[in-house]
Amino acid sequence: MTIREGKWDCKTCGRIGNRGPDSYCGSCGSTRPDDVQFYLPEDAAEVTDEKLLAEANAGADWKCSYCSTQNNAFDNFCVSCGNKRNEAQGDAYMQEREIRFDAVNNNPPPAEKTSSPLSRKIKIGLIAAAVSIITLFALIMLTSTINLTVTGFEYSGKVIYEEYKMVTEEDWSLPASAEKLGEFRAIHHYDKIPDGYETKTRDVQVKTGEKKVKVGTKDMGNGYFKDIYETRPVYETRKETYKETRYKDVPVYQTKYKYKMMKWVPGQPYE
């Protein structure tokens, strides 16, 4: 796994880019804060020095519960006060975290917009003006007199009726009240019947191997970052020949009846 050196920014003097493993700011000497956010520059070089690699792989830094000094993971005693590391007494490790390239960025919801007192006054004024105009218009309409004279009216429409008469029809079944005039064979529907095979080609994905893909980095909690890799399959698009069943439509015949019967049917509309 590739190890890279991260950075952190000093909140006291504003210095940007302190070495991740350094516990003190290179400008003002302020202690690296407990809530420090390590980050990895895009051009961060790979760590190859054996001593630094051992320091990185030792694990997250820990904070002395007695004097609050941050110590390297391989230090069993605090470098400031000499207190022995004891997790039971509150010697806490720095937090490790994974930063994946495909992680969803959960942005905080936007703050609600609040209207200023001035804008609220303008809105109230506009509403009051609108109410006044509507009230004035209503009063004018109530006090006006309009005389209307009706000279006549007309009505037009269509009347649709049904008539009971003898009709001749065809159907696949014979109604009980119908008089049969004849019967004949006709195509009722079509069935699809297999009629051989047709050779076709299609594109298919074939696994040809595996490869390691960098999917993120791990903040190791000590100023170093480790590249995260996953093994993913490698596919290749190839042509595949296959047989597809060919079908033909075969008509299915049934008996159809011709008959006559009395039936209510729509008549000719009239105005």
Coordinates of C-alpha atoms in Angstrom, one line a residue:
M1 CA 0.0 0.0 0.0
T2 CA 1.3 3.5 -0.9
I3 CA 1.8 5.8 2.0
R4 CA 1.8 9.6 1.5
E5 CA 2.4 12.5 3.9
G6 CA -0.5 14.8 4.6
K7 CA -0.7 18.4 5.8
W8 CA -2.6 20.4 8.4
D9 CA -3.3 24.2 8.8
C10 CA -2.6 26.2 11.9
K11 CA -5.7 27.9 13.3
T12 CA -3.6 30.2 15.5
C13 CA -1.3 31.9 13.0
G14 CA -2.9 30.8 9.8
R15 CA 0.1 28.9 8.4
I16 CA -1.0 26.6 5.6
G17 CA 0.7 23.2 5.0
N18 CA 2.3 22.1 8.2
R19 CA 3.7 18.6 7.8
G20 CA 1.1 16.1 8.9
P21 CA 3.3 14.2 11.4
D22 CA 4.5 17.5 13.1
S23 CA 2.7 18.1 16.5
Y24 CA 3.6 21.8 16.5
C25 CA 3.2 24.6 13.9
G26 CA 6.3 25.4 12.1
S27 CA 5.7 29.2 12.3
C28 CA 4.2 30.0 15.8
G29 CA 4.9 26.7 17.6
S30 CA 1.2 26.2 18.5
T31 CA 0.2 22.6 19.4
R32 CA -1.6 20.7 16.7
P33 CA -5.3 20.9 17.8
D34 CA -7.2 17.8 18.8
D35 CA -9.8 18.3 16.1
V36 CA -7.2 18.7 13.4
Q37 CA -8.3 17.9 9.9
F38 CA -5.5 16.3 8.0
Y39 CA -5.6 16.7 4.2
L40 CA -3.7 15.2 1.3
P41 CA -2.4 17.5 -1.4
E42 CA -2.8 16.3 -4.9
D43 CA 1.0 16.4 -5.5
A44 CA 1.8 14.6 -2.3
A45 CA 4.8 12.3 -2.9
E46 CA 5.1 8.7 -1.8
V47 CA 6.9 8.1 1.5
T48 CA 9.8 5.7 0.9
D49 CA 12.0 6.3 3.9
E50 CA 11.9 3.2 6.1
K51 CA 11.8 5.1 9.4
L52 CA 8.9 7.3 8.2
L53 CA 7.0 4.2 6.9
A54 CA 7.4 2.5 10.3
E55 CA 6.1 5.7 12.0
A56 CA 3.1 5.8 9.6
N57 CA 2.2 2.1 10.0
A58 CA 2.5 2.2 13.8
G59 CA -1.1 3.6 14.0
A60 CA -2.9 6.7 15.0
D61 CA -1.3 9.2 17.4
W62 CA -2.5 9.3 21.0
K63 CA -3.1 12.1 23.4
C64 CA -1.8 12.0 27.0
S65 CA -4.6 12.3 29.5
Y66 CA -2.2 13.9 32.0
C67 CA -0.6 16.8 30.0
S68 CA -2.6 16.6 26.7
T69 CA 0.5 16.2 24.6
Q70 CA 0.1 14.3 21.3
N71 CA 2.4 11.4 20.9
N72 CA 3.3 8.9 18.2
A73 CA 1.7 5.5 18.3
F74 CA 5.0 3.7 19.0
D75 CA 5.7 5.9 22.0
N76 CA 4.6 4.0 25.2
F77 CA 5.5 7.0 27.3
C78 CA 4.5 10.7 26.8
V79 CA 7.3 12.6 25.3
S80 CA 6.5 15.7 27.5
C81 CA 5.6 14.4 31.0
G82 CA 6.8 10.7 30.8
N83 CA 3.4 9.4 31.8
K84 CA 2.9 5.8 30.6
R85 CA 0.2 5.3 28.0
N86 CA -2.9 4.0 29.6
E87 CA -6.1 3.9 27.6
A88 CA -8.1 3.1 30.7
Q89 CA -7.1 6.5 32.1
G90 CA -8.3 8.3 28.9
D91 CA -5.3 8.2 26.6
A92 CA -7.3 8.5 23.4
Y93 CA -6.2 7.8 19.9
M94 CA -6.7 10.2 17.0
Q95 CA -9.5 9.3 14.7
E96 CA -8.9 7.4 11.5
R97 CA -11.2 7.8 8.6
E98 CA -11.6 6.6 5.0
I99 CA -12.1 9.1 2.2
R100 CA -13.5 7.3 -0.9
F101 CA -13.7 8.9 -4.3
D102 CA -17.3 7.6 -4.8
A103 CA -18.5 8.9 -1.4
V104 CA -21.6 11.1 -1.5
N105 CA -21.0 14.7 -0.5
N106 CA -23.6 15.4 2.2
N107 CA -23.8 19.2 2.1
P108 CA -25.7 20.8 5.0
P109 CA -29.2 22.1 4.0
P110 CA -29.3 25.7 2.9
A111 CA -30.3 28.2 5.5
E112 CA -33.9 29.4 5.4
K113 CA -34.3 32.8 3.9
T114 CA -35.9 35.3 6.3
S115 CA -37.6 38.5 5.1
S116 CA -36.2 41.8 6.4
P117 CA -38.5 44.1 8.3
L118 CA -38.5 46.5 5.3
S119 CA -39.6 43.9 2.9
R120 CA -42.4 42.8 5.2
K121 CA -43.7 46.3 5.5
I122 CA -43.7 46.6 1.7
K123 CA -45.7 43.4 1.4
I124 CA -48.3 44.5 4.0
G125 CA -48.6 47.9 2.1
L126 CA -49.3 46.2 -1.2
I127 CA -51.9 43.8 0.3
A128 CA -53.7 46.8 2.0
A129 CA -53.7 48.7 -1.3
A130 CA -55.2 45.7 -3.2
V131 CA -57.9 45.3 -0.6
S132 CA -58.8 49.0 -0.8
I133 CA -59.1 48.8 -4.7
I134 CA -61.3 45.7 -4.5
T135 CA -63.6 47.3 -1.9
L136 CA -63.9 50.5 -3.9
F137 CA -64.8 48.6 -7.1
A138 CA -67.5 46.6 -5.2
L139 CA -69.1 49.8 -3.8
I140 CA -69.3 51.2 -7.3
M141 CA -70.9 48.1 -8.7
L142 CA -73.5 48.0 -5.8
T143 CA -74.6 51.7 -6.3
S144 CA -74.9 51.4 -10.2
T145 CA -78.3 50.7 -11.8
I146 CA -78.4 48.7 -15.1
N147 CA -81.7 48.3 -17.1
L148 CA -82.1 45.3 -19.4
T149 CA -84.9 44.4 -21.7
V150 CA -85.5 40.8 -22.9
T151 CA -87.1 40.7 -26.4
G152 CA -87.3 37.0 -26.9
F153 CA -85.4 33.7 -26.7
E154 CA -84.7 30.7 -28.9
Y155 CA -84.0 27.0 -28.1
S156 CA -82.3 24.5 -30.3
G157 CA -81.2 20.9 -29.8
K158 CA -81.3 17.3 -31.1
V159 CA -83.5 14.4 -30.1
I160 CA -81.9 11.0 -30.3
Y161 CA -84.2 8.0 -30.1
E162 CA -84.0 4.2 -30.6
E163 CA -86.2 2.0 -32.6
Y164 CA -87.0 -1.7 -32.2
K165 CA -86.5 -3.5 -35.5
M166 CA -85.1 -6.6 -37.2
V167 CA -81.3 -6.6 -37.9
T168 CA -78.9 -9.0 -39.5
E169 CA -75.6 -9.7 -37.7
E170 CA -72.6 -12.1 -37.6
D171 CA -70.9 -13.3 -34.4
W172 CA -69.0 -16.3 -33.0
S173 CA -72.0 -17.3 -30.9
L174 CA -75.7 -17.5 -31.6
P175 CA -77.9 -15.5 -29.3
A176 CA -80.9 -17.4 -27.8
S177 CA -83.5 -15.1 -29.4
A178 CA -81.9 -15.0 -32.8
E179 CA -83.0 -16.8 -36.0
K180 CA -80.1 -18.6 -37.6
L181 CA -79.6 -17.8 -41.3
G182 CA -76.4 -19.8 -41.8
E183 CA -72.9 -20.6 -40.6
F184 CA -69.4 -20.6 -42.0
R185 CA -65.8 -21.1 -41.1
A186 CA -63.7 -18.0 -40.5
I187 CA -60.3 -17.0 -39.0
H188 CA -60.8 -16.4 -35.3
H189 CA -57.2 -15.6 -34.4
Y190 CA -53.5 -16.6 -35.2
D191 CA -51.2 -18.8 -33.2
K192 CA -47.4 -18.5 -33.3
I193 CA -45.9 -21.8 -34.2
P194 CA -42.1 -22.5 -34.1
D195 CA -40.7 -22.5 -37.6
G196 CA -37.0 -23.3 -37.3
Y197 CA -34.1 -21.2 -36.0
E198 CA -32.3 -18.1 -37.1
T199 CA -28.6 -17.6 -36.3
K200 CA -27.7 -14.2 -34.8
T201 CA -24.8 -12.4 -33.1
R202 CA -24.7 -10.2 -30.0
D203 CA -22.2 -8.4 -27.8
V204 CA -21.4 -10.0 -24.5
Q205 CA -19.1 -9.0 -21.6
V206 CA -16.5 -11.6 -20.8
K207 CA -14.3 -11.5 -17.7
T208 CA -10.7 -11.6 -18.8
G209 CA -8.9 -10.9 -15.6
E210 CA -8.7 -8.5 -12.6
K211 CA -7.0 -5.3 -11.7
K212 CA -6.3 -3.1 -8.7
V213 CA -8.1 0.2 -8.7
K214 CA -7.4 3.1 -6.4
V215 CA -10.8 4.0 -4.8
G216 CA -9.8 6.4 -2.1
T217 CA -7.4 7.2 0.8
K218 CA -7.3 6.5 4.5
D219 CA -6.4 9.2 7.0
M220 CA -4.3 7.1 9.4
G221 CA -4.7 9.6 12.3
N222 CA -1.0 10.5 12.5
G223 CA -0.5 12.9 9.5
Y224 CA -0.1 10.1 7.0
F225 CA -2.5 8.8 4.3
K226 CA -2.7 5.4 2.8
D227 CA -4.0 4.7 -0.7
I228 CA -7.0 2.4 -0.7
Y229 CA -7.2 -0.1 -3.5
E230 CA -9.9 -2.6 -4.5
T231 CA -9.6 -5.6 -6.9
R232 CA -12.1 -5.3 -9.7
P233 CA -12.8 -7.6 -12.6
V234 CA -11.7 -6.6 -16.1
Y235 CA -14.2 -7.3 -18.9
E236 CA -13.9 -7.5 -22.7
T237 CA -16.6 -7.1 -25.3
R238 CA -16.9 -10.1 -27.6
K239 CA -19.2 -11.3 -30.3
E240 CA -21.3 -14.3 -29.5
T241 CA -23.3 -16.4 -31.9
Y242 CA -26.7 -17.8 -30.8
K243 CA -29.8 -19.3 -32.2
E244 CA -33.2 -17.6 -31.9
T245 CA -36.4 -19.5 -32.6
R246 CA -38.3 -18.3 -35.6
Y247 CA -42.1 -18.3 -35.5
K248 CA -44.9 -18.2 -38.1
D249 CA -48.5 -17.2 -37.8
V250 CA -50.9 -20.0 -38.3
P251 CA -54.6 -19.1 -38.6
V252 CA -57.1 -20.8 -36.3
Y253 CA -60.6 -21.2 -37.8
Q254 CA -63.9 -21.3 -35.9
T255 CA -67.5 -21.4 -36.7
K256 CA -69.2 -18.0 -37.2
Y257 CA -72.9 -17.5 -37.3
K258 CA -75.1 -15.3 -39.4
Y259 CA -78.5 -14.5 -37.9
K260 CA -81.4 -12.0 -37.6
M261 CA -83.2 -10.8 -34.5
M262 CA -85.2 -8.0 -33.2
K263 CA -83.1 -5.4 -31.5
W264 CA -83.1 -1.8 -30.2
V265 CA -80.9 0.3 -32.4
P266 CA -80.2 4.1 -32.6
G267 CA -82.5 5.9 -34.9
Q268 CA -81.9 9.0 -37.1
P269 CA -81.6 12.1 -34.8
Y270 CA -83.8 15.0 -35.7
E271 CA -83.9 18.6 -34.6

